[in-house]
PDB file of C-alpha atoms in Angstrom:
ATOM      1  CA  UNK A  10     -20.253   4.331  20.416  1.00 79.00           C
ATOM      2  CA  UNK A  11     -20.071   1.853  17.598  1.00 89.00           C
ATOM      3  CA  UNK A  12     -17.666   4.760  15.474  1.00 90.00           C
ATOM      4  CA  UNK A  13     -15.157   4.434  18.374  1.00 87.00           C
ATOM      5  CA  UNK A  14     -14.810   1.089  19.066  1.00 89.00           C
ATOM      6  CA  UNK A  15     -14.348   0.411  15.674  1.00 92.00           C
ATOM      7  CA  UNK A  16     -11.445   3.001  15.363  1.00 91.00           C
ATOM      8  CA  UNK A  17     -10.138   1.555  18.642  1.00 91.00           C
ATOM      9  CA  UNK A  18      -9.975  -2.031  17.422  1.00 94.00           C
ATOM     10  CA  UNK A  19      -8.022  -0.568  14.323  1.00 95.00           C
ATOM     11  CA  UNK A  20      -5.896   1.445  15.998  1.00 95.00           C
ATOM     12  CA  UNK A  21      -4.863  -1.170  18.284  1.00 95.00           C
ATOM     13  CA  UNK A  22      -4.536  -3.878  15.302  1.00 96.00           C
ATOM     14  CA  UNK A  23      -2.297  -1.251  13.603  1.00 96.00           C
ATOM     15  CA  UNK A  24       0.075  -0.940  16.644  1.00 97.00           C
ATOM     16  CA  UNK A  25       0.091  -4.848  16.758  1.00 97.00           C
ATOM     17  CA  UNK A  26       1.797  -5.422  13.432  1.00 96.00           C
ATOM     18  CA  UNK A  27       3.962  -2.451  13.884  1.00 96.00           C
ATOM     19  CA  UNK A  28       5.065  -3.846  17.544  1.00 96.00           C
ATOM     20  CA  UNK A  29       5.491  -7.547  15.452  1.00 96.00           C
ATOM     21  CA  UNK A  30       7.743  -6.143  12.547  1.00 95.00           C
ATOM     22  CA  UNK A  31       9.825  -4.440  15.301  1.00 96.00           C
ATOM     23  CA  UNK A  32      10.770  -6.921  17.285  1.00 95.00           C
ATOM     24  CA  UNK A  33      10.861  -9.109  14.883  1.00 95.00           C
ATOM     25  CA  UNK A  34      13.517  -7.125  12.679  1.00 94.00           C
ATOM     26  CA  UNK A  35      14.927  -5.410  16.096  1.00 92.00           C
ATOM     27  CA  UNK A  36      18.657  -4.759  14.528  1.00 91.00           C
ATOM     28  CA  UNK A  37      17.117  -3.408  11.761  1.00 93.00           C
ATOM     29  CA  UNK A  38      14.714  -0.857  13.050  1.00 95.00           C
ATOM     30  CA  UNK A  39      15.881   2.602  13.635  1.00 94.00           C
ATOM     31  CA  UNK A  40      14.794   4.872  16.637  1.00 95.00           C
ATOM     32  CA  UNK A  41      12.461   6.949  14.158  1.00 96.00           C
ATOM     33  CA  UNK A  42       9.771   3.891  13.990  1.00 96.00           C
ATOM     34  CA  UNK A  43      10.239   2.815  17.642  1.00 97.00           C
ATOM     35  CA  UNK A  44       9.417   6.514  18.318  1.00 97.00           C
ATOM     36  CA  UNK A  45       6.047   7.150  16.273  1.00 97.00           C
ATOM     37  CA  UNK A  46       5.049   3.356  17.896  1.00 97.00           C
ATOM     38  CA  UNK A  47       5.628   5.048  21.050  1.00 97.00           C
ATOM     39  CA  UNK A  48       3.584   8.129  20.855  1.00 97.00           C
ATOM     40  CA  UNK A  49       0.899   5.221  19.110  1.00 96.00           C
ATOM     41  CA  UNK A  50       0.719   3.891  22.474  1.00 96.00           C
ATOM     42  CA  UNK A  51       0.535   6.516  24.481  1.00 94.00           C
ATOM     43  CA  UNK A  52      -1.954   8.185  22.839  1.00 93.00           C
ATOM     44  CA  UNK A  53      -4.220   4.709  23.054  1.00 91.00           C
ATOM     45  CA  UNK A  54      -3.209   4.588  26.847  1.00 89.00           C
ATOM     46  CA  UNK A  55      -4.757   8.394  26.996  1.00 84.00           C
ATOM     47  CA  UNK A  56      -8.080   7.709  24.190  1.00 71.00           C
ATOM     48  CA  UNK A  57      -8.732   4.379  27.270  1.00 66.00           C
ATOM     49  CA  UNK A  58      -9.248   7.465  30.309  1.00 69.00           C
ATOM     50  CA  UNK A  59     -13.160   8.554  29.502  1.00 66.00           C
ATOM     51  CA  UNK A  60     -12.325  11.884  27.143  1.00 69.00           C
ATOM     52  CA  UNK A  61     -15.140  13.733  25.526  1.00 83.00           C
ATOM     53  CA  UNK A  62     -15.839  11.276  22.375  1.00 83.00           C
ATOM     54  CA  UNK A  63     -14.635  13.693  20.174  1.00 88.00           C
ATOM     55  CA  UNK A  64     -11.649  14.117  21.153  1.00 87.00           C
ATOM     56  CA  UNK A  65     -11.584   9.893  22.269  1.00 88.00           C
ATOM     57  CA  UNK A  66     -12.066   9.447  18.218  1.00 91.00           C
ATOM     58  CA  UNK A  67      -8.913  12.050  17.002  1.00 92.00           C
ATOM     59  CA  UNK A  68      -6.769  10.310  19.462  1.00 92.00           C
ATOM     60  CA  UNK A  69      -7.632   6.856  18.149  1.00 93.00           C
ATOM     61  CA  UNK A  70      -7.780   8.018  14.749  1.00 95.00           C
ATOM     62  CA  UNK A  71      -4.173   9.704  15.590  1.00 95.00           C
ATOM     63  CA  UNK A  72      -2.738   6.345  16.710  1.00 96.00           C
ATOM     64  CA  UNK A  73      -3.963   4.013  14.357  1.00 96.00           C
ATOM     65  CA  UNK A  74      -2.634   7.126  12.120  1.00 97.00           C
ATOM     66  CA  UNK A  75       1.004   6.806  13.810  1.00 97.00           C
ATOM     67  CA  UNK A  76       1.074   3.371  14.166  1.00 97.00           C
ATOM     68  CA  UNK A  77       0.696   2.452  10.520  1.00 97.00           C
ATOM     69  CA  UNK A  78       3.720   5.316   9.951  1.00 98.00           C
ATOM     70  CA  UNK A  79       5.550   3.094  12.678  1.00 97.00           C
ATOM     71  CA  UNK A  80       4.797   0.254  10.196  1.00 97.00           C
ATOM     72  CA  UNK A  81       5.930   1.595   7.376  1.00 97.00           C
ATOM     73  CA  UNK A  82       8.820   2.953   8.492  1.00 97.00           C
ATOM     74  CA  UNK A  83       9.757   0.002  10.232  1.00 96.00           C
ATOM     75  CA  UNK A  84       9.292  -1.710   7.101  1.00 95.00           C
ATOM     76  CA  UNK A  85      11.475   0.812   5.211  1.00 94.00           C
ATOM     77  CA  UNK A  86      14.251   0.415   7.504  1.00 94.00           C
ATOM     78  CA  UNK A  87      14.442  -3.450   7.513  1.00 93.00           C
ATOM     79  CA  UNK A  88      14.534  -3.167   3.639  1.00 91.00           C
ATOM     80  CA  UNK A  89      17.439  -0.750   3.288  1.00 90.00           C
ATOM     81  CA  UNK A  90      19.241  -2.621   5.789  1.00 88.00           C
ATOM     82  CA  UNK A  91      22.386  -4.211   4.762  1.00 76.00           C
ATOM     83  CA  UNK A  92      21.884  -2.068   1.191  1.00 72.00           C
ATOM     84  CA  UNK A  93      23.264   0.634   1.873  1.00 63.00           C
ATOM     85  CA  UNK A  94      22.305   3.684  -0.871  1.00 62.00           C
ATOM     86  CA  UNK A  95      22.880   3.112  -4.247  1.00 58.00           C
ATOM     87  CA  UNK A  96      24.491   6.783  -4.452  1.00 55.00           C
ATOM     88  CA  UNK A  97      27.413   6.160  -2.516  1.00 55.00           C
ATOM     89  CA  UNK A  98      29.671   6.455  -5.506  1.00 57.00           C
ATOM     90  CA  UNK A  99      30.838   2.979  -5.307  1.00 57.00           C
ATOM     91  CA  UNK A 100      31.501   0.745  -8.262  1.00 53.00           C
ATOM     92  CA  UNK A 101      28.587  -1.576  -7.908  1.00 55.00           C
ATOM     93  CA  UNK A 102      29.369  -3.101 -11.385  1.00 57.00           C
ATOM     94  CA  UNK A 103      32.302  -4.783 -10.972  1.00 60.00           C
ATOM     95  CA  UNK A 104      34.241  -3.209 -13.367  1.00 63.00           C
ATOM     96  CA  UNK A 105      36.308  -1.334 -11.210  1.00 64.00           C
ATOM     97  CA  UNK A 106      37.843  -5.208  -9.569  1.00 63.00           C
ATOM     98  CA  UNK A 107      37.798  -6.541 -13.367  1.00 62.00           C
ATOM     99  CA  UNK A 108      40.471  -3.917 -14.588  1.00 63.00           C
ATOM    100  CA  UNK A 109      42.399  -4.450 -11.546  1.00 60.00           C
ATOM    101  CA  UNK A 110      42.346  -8.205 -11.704  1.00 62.00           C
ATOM    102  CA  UNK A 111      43.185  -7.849 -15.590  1.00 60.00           C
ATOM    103  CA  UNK A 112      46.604  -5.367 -14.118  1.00 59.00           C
ATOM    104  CA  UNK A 113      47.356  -7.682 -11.462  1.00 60.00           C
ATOM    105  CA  UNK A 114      47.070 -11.075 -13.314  1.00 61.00           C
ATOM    106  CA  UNK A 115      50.054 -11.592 -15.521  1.00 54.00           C
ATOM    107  CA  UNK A 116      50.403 -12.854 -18.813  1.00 54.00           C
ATOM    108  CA  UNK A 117      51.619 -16.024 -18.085  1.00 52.00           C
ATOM    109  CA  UNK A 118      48.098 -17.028 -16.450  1.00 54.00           C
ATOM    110  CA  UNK A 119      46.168 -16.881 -19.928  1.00 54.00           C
ATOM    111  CA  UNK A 120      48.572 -19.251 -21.590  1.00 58.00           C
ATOM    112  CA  UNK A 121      47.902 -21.854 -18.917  1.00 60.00           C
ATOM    113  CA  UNK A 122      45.471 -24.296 -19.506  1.00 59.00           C
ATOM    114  CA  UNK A 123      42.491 -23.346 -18.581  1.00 58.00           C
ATOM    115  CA  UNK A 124      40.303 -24.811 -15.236  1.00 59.00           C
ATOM    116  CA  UNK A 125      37.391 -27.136 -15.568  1.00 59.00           C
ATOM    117  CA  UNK A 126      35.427 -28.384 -13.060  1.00 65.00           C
ATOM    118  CA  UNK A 127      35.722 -32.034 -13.382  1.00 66.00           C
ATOM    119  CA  UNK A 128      38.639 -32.239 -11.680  1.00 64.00           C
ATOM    120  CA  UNK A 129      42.430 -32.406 -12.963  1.00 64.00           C
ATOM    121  CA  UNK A 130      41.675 -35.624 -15.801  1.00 66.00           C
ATOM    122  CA  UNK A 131      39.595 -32.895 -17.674  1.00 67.00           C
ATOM    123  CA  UNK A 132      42.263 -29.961 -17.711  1.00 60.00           C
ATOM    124  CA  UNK A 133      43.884 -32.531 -20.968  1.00 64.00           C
ATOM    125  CA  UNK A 134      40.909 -32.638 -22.949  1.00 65.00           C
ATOM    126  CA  UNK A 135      40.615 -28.922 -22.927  1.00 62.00           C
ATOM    127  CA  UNK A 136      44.346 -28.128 -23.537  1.00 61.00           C
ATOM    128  CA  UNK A 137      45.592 -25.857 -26.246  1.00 62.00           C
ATOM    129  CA  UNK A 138      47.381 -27.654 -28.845  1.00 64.00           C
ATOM    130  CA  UNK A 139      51.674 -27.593 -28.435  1.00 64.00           C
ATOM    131  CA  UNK A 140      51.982 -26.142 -31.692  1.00 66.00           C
ATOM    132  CA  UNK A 141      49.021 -23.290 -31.898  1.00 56.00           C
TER     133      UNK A 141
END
């Protein structure tokens, strides 16, 4: 009836734009989404083969149900890809390669004039006095 091709037409929409954010982020993705889009399919290959209608409507509600998991998933994978978890212990400040730049710079470098971006003309007009 009208209850099943609606769920059919969302089920199928649902494996669409999980199918499209896989393969369009395909490095990304991890086997878990590409799984539960799987099992989407095949269970709307098996709701297509003339099943009693109720059990036609759980396996399109099922799919549309595991698709949109694909989705988000998906989703969830592209966005922590290349950010890796922020409790790796790491020093995501910066402070860690500011004290060692501070130990590994010497002295010398502060009393130099310092750089300016127009070029080295400029370097004179910011110079520190000869007798400060």
């Amino acid at each position: 009836g009208v209850i099943a091709a609606g769920a059919l037409l969302c089920a199928r929409g649902s494996a669409a734009a999980a199918d499209d954010v896989i393969a369009t982020h395909r490095a990304a993705v991890g086997c878990e989404a590409r799984t539960l889009l799987a099992e989407a399919r095949r269970l709307l290959g098996t709701a297509a083969t003339g099943a009693a209608p109720r059990a036609h409507l759980a396996a399109l509600v099922t799919a549309d149900t595991l698709a949109r998991r694909a989705r988000e998933r998906a989703e969830q994978d592209v966005r922590l890809y290349g950010h890796p978890v922020a409790d790796t212990g790491a020093d995501l400040t910066g402070r860690g390669g500011a004290v060692l730049g501070g130990i590994l710079l010497d002295g010398a470098a502060a009393q130099d004039t310092p750089a300016a971006f127009g070029g080295p003309r400029t370097r004179a007009r910011r110079a520190v006095p000869p007798d400060a």
